[in-house]
PDB file of C-alpha atoms and ligand atoms in Angstrom:
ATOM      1  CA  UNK A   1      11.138  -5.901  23.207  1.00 34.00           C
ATOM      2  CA  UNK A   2      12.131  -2.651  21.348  1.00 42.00           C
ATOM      3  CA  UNK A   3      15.084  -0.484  23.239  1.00 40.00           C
ATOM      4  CA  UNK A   4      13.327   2.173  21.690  1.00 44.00           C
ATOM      5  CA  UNK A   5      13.487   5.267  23.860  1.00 46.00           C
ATOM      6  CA  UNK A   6      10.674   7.627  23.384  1.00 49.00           C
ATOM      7  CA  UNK A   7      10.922  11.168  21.501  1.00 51.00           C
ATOM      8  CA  UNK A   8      13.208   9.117  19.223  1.00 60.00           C
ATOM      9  CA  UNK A   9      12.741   8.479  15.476  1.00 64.00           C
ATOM     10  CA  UNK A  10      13.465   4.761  14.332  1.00 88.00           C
ATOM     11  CA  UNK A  11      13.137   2.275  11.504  1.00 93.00           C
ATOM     12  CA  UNK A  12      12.167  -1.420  11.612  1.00 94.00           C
ATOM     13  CA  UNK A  13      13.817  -3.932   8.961  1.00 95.00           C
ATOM     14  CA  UNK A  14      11.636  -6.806   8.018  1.00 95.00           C
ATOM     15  CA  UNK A  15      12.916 -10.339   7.031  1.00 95.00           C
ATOM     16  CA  UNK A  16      11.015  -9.143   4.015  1.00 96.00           C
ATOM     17  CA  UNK A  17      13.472  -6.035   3.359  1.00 96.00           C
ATOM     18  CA  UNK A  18      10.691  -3.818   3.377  1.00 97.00           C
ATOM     19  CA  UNK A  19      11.286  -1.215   5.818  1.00 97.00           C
ATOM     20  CA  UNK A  20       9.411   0.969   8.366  1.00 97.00           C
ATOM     21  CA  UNK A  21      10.312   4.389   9.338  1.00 97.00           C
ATOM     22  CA  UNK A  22       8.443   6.586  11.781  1.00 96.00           C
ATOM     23  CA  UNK A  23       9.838   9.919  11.696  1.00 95.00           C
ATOM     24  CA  UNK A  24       8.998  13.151  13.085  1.00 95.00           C
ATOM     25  CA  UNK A  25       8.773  16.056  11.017  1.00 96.00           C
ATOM     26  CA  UNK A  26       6.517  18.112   7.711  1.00 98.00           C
ATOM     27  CA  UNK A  27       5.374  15.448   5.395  1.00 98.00           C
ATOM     28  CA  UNK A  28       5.437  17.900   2.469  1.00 98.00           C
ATOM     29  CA  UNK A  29       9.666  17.729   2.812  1.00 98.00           C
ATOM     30  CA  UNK A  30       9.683  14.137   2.029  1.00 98.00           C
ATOM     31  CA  UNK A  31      11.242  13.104  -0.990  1.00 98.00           C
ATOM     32  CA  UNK A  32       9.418  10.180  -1.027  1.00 98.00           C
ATOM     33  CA  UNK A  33       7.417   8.397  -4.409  1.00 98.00           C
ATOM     34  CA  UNK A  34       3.950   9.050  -2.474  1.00 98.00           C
ATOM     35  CA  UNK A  35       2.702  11.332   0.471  1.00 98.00           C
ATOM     36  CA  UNK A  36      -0.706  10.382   1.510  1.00 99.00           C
ATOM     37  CA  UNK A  37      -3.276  13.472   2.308  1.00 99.00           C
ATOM     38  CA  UNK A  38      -5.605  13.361   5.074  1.00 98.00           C
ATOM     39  CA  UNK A  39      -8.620  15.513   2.921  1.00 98.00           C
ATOM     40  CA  UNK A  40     -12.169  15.857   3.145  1.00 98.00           C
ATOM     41  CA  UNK A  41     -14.836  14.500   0.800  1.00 98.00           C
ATOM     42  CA  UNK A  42     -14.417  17.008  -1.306  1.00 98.00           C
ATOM     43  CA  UNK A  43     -10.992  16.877  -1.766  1.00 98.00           C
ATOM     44  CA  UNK A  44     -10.789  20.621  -2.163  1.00 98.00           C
ATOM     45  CA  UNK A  45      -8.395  21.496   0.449  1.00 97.00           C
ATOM     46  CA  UNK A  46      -8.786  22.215   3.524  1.00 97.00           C
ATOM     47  CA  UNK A  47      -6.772  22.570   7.410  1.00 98.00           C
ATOM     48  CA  UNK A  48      -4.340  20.678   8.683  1.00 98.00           C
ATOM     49  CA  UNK A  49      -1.766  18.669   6.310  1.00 98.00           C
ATOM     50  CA  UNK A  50      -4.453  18.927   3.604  1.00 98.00           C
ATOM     51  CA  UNK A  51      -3.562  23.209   3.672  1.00 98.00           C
ATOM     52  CA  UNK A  52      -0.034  21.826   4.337  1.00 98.00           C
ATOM     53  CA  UNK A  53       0.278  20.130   1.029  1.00 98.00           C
ATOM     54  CA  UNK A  54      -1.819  22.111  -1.353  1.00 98.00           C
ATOM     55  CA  UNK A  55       0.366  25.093  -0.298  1.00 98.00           C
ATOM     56  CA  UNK A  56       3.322  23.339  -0.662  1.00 98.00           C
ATOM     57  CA  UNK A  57       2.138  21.660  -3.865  1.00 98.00           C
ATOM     58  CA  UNK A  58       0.735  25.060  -6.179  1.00 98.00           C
ATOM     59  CA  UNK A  59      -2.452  25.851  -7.522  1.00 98.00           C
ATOM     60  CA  UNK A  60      -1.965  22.574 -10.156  1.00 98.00           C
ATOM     61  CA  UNK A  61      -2.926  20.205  -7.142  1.00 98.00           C
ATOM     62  CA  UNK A  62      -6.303  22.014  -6.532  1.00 98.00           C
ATOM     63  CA  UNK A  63      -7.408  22.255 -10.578  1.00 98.00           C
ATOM     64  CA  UNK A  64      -6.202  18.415 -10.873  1.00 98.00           C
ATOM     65  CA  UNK A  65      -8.172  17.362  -7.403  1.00 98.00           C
ATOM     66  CA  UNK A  66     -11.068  19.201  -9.090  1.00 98.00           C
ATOM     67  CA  UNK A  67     -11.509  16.827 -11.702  1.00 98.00           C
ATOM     68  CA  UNK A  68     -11.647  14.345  -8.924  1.00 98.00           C
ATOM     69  CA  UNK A  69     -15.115  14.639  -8.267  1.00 97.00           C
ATOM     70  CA  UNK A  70     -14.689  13.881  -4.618  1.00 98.00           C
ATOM     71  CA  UNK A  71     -13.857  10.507  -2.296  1.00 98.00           C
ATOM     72  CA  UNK A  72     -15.443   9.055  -0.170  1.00 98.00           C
ATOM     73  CA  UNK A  73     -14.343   7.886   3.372  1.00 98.00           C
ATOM     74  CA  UNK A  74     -11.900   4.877   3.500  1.00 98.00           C
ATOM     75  CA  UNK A  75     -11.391   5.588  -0.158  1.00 98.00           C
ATOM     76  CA  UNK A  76      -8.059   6.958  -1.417  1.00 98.00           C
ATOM     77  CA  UNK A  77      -7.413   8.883  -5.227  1.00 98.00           C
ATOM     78  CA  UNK A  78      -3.858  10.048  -6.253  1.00 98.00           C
ATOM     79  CA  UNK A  79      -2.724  13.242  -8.012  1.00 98.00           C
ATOM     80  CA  UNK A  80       0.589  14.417  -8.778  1.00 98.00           C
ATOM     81  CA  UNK A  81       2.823  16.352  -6.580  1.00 98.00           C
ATOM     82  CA  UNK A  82       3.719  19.055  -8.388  1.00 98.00           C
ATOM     83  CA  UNK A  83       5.853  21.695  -6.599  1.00 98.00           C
ATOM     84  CA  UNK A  84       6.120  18.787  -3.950  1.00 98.00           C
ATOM     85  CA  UNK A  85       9.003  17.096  -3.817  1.00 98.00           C
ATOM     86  CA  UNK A  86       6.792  13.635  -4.271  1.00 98.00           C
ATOM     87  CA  UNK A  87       5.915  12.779  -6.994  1.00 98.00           C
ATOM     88  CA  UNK A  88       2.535  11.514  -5.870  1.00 98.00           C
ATOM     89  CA  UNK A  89       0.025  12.612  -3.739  1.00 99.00           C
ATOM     90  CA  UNK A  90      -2.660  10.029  -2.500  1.00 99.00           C
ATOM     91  CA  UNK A  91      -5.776  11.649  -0.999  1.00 98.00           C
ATOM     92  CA  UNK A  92      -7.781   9.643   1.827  1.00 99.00           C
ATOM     93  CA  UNK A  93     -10.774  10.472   3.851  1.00 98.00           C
ATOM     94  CA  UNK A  94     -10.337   9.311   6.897  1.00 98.00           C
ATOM     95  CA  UNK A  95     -13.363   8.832   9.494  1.00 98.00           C
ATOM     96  CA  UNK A  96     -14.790  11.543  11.819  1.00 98.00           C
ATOM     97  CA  UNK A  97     -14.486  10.436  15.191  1.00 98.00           C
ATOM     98  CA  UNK A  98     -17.938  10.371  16.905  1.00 98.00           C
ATOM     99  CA  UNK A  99     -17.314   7.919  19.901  1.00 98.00           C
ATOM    100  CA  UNK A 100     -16.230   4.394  18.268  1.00 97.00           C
ATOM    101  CA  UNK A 101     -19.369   2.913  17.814  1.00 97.00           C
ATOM    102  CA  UNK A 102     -19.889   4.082  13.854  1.00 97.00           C
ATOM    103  CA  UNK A 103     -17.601   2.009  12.272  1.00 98.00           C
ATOM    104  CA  UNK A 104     -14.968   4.574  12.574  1.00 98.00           C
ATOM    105  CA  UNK A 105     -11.664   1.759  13.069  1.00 98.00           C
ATOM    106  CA  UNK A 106     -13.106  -0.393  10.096  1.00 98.00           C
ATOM    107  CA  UNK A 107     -13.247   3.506   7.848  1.00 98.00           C
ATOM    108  CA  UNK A 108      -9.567   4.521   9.547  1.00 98.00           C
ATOM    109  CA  UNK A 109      -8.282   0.597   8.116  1.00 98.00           C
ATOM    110  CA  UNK A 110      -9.712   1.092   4.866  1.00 98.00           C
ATOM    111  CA  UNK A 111      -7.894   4.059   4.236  1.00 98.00           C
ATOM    112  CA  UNK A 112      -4.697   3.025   4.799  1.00 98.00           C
ATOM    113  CA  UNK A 113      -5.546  -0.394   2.767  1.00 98.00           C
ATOM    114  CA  UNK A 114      -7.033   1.798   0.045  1.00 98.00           C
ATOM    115  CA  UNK A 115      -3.373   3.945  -0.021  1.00 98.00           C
ATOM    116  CA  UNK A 116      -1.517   0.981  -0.160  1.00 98.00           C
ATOM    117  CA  UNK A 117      -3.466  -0.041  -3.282  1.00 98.00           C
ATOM    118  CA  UNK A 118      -3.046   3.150  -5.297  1.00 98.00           C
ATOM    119  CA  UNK A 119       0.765   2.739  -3.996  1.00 98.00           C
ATOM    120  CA  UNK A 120       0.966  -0.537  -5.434  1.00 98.00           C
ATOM    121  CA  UNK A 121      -0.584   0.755  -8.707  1.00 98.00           C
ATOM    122  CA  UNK A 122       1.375   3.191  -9.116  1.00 98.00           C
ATOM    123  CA  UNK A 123       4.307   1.109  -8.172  1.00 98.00           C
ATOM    124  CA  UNK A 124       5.653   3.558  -5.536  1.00 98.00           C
ATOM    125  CA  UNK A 125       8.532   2.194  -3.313  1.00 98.00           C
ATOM    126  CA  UNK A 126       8.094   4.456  -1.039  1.00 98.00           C
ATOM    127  CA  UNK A 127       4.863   6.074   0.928  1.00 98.00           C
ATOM    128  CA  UNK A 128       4.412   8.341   3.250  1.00 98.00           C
ATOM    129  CA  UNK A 129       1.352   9.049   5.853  1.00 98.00           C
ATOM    130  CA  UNK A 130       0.520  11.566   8.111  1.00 98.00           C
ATOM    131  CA  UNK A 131      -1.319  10.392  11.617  1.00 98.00           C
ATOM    132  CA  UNK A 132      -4.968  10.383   9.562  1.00 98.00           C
ATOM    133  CA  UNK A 133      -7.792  11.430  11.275  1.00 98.00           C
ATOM    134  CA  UNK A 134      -6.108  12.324  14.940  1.00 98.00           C
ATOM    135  CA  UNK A 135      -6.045  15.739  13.986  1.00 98.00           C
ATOM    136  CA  UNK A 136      -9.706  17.886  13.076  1.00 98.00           C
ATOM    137  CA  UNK A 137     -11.025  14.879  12.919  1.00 98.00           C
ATOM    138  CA  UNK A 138     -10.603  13.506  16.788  1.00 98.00           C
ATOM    139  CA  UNK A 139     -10.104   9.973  16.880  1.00 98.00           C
ATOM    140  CA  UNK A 140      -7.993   9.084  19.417  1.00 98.00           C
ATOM    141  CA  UNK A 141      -4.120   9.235  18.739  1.00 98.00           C
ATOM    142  CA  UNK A 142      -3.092   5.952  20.137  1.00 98.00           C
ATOM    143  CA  UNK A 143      -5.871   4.085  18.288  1.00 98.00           C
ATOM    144  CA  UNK A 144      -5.172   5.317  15.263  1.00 98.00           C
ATOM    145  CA  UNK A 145      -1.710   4.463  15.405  1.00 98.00           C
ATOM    146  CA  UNK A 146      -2.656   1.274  16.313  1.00 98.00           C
ATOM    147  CA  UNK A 147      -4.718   1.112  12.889  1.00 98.00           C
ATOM    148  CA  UNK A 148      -1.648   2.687  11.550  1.00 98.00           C
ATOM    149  CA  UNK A 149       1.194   0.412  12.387  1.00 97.00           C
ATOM    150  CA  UNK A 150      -1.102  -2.683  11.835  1.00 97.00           C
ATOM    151  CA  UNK A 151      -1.485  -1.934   8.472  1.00 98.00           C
ATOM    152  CA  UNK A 152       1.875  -1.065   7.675  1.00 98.00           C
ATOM    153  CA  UNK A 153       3.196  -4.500   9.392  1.00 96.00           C
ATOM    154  CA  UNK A 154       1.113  -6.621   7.047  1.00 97.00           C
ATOM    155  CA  UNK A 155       2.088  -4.844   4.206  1.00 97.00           C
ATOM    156  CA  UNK A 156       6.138  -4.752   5.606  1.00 96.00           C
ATOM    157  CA  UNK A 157       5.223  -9.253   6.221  1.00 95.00           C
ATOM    158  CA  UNK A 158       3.844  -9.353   2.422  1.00 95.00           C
ATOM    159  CA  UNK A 159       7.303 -10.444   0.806  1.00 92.00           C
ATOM    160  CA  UNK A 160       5.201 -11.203  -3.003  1.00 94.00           C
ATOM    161  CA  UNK A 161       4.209  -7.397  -2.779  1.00 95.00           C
ATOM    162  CA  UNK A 162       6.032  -5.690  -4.793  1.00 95.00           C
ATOM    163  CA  UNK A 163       5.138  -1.692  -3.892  1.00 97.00           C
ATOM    164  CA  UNK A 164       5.635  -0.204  -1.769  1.00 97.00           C
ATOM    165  CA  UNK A 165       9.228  -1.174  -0.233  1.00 97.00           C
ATOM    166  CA  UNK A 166       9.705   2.070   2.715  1.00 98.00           C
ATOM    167  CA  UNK A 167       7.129   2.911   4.664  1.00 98.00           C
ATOM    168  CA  UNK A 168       6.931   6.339   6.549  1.00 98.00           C
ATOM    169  CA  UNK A 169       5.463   7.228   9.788  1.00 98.00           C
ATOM    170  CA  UNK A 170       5.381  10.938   9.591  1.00 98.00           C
ATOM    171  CA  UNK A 171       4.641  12.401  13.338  1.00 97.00           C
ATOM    172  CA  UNK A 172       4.159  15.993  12.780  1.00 97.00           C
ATOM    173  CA  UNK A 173       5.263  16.254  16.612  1.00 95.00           C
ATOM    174  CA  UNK A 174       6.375  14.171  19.724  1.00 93.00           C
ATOM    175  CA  UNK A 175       3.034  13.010  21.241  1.00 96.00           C
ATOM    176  CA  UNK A 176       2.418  10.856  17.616  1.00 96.00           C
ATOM    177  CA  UNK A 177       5.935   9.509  17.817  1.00 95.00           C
ATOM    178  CA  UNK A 178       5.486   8.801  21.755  1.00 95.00           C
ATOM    179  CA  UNK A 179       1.707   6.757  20.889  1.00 97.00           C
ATOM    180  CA  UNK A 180       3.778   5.345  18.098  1.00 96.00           C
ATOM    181  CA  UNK A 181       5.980   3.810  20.434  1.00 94.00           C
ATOM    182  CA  UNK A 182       3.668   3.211  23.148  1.00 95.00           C
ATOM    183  CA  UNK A 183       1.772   1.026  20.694  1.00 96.00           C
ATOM    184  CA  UNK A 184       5.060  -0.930  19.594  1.00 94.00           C
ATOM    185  CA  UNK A 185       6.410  -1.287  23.402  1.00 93.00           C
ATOM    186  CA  UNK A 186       2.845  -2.737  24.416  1.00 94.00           C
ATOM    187  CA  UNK A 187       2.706  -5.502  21.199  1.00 92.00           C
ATOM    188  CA  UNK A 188       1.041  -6.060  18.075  1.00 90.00           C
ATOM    189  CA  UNK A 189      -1.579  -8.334  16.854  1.00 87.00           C
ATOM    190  CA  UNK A 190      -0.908  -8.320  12.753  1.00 87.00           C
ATOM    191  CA  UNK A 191      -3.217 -10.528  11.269  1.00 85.00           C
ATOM    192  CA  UNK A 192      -1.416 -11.697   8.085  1.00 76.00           C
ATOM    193  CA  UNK A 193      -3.009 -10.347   4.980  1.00 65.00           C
TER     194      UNK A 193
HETATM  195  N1  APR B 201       3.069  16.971   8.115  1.00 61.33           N
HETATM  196  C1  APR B 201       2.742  15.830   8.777  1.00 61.33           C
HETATM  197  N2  APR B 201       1.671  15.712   9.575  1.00 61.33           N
HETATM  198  C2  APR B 201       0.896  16.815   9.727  1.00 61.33           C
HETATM  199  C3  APR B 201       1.156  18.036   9.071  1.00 61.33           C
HETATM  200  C4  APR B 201       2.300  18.087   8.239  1.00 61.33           C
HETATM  201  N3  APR B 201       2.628  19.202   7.568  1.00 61.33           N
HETATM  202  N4  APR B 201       0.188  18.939   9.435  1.00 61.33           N
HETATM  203  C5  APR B 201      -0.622  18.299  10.286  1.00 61.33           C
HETATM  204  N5  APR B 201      -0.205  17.025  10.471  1.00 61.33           N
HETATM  205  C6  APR B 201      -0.784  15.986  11.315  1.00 61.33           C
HETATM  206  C7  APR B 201      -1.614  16.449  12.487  1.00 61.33           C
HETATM  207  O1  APR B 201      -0.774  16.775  13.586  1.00 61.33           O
HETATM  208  C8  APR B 201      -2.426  15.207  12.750  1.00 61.33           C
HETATM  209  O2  APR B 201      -1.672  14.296  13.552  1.00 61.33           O
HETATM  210  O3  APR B 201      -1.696  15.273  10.512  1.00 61.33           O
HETATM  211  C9  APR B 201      -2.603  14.582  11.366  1.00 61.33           C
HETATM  212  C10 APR B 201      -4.012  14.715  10.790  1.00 61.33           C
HETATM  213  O4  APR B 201      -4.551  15.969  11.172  1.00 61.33           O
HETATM  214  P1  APR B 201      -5.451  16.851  10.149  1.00 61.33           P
HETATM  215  O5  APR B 201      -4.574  17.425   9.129  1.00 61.33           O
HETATM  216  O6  APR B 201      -6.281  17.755  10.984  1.00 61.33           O
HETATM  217  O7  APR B 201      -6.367  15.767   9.419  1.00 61.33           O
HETATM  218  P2  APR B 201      -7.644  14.956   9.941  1.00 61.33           P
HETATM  219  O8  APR B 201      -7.676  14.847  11.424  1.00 61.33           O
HETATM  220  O9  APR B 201      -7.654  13.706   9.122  1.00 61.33           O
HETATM  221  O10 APR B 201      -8.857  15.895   9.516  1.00 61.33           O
HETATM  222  C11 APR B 201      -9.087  16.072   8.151  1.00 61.33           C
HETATM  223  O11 APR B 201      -9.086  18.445   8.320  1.00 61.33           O
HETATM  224  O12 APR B 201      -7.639  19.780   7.170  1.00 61.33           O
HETATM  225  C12 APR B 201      -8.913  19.267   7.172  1.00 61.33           C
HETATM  226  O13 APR B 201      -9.499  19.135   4.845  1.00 61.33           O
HETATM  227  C13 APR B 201      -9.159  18.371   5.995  1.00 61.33           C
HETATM  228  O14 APR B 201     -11.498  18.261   6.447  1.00 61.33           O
HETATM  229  C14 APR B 201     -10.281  17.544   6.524  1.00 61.33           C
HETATM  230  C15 APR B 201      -9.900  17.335   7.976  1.00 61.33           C
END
């Protein structure tokens, strides 16, 4: 068991020497390869860290988005960062939450499978995601960093992949770090990719 206290930002070294970081903080400050977007459909801005990021990124993120011709839920598309200090941005739509029964965990999964695809194309070592969905879009914080972490532990256990190599948790304040850490005090089933 973790001597994690809460409130406190940590990292996790695998065997694998990929690494996983959950920090607390602005995910448009992170010099990082890729920052991952929680957007809408659209992928025309919006709230949130999607208004977070096109601010921080210019007016070039919205005219290259706009090309995009949308994503669908669970997908992911990447721009680049522009004024950010990433160089990449991936966009994901993650799932509305309307009670659990709509597929919503399979839709919050894909996206963070469908990030780490784009990462792994664009052979980023490092990626960064915001808390997807637990913000406008309701689901339930602790879930979704259950979804979160999962997903980042198979990728951390996958020593053949290549991209990405950090991982970062980014809670934009203490009650994501705190379900963060609930989640790892309490145990994790990874089923290996
Ligand atoms: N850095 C890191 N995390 C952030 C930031 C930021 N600058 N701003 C917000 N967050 C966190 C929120 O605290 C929340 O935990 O991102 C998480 C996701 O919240 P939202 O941004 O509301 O995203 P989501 O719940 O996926 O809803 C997406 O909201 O902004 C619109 O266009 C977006 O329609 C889409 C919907």
């Amino acid at each position: 068991m973790r001597s994690q206290k809460k409130g406190i930002p940590m990292e996790l070294e695998f065997p694998t020497q990929k690494k996983l970081h959950l920090v607390v903080g602005d995910i448009t400050s992170l010099a990082v390869d890729a920052i991952v977007n929680a957007a809408n459909e659209t992928l025309l801005g919006g709230g949130g860290v999607d208004g977070a990021i096109h601010r921080a990124a210019g007016p070039e993120l919205l005219a290259e988005c706009r090309l995009l011709g949308g994503c669908e839920t669970g997908e992911a598309k990447s721009t680049r960062g522009y004024k950010l200090p990433a160089r990449y941005v991936i966009h994901t739509v993650g799932p509305i939450w309307c009670g659990g029964s709509w597929g919503e965990a399979d839709r919050l999964r894909s996206c963070y499978e469908s990030c780490f695809k784009e990462a792994l194309r664009l052979q980023c070592d490092s990626i960064a995601f915001p808390a997807i969905s637990t913000g406008a879009y309701g689901y339930p914080l602790k879930e979704a960093c259950k979804i979160a972490l999962t997903a980042a532990f198979q990728i951390c256990c996958q020593k053949e992949l290549l991209y990405p190599k950090e991982i970062y948790l980014v809670c934009f304040n203490s009650q994501a770090l705190d379900a963060y850490n609930e989640v790892l005090d309490e145990g994790l089933e990874v089923p290996l990719a």
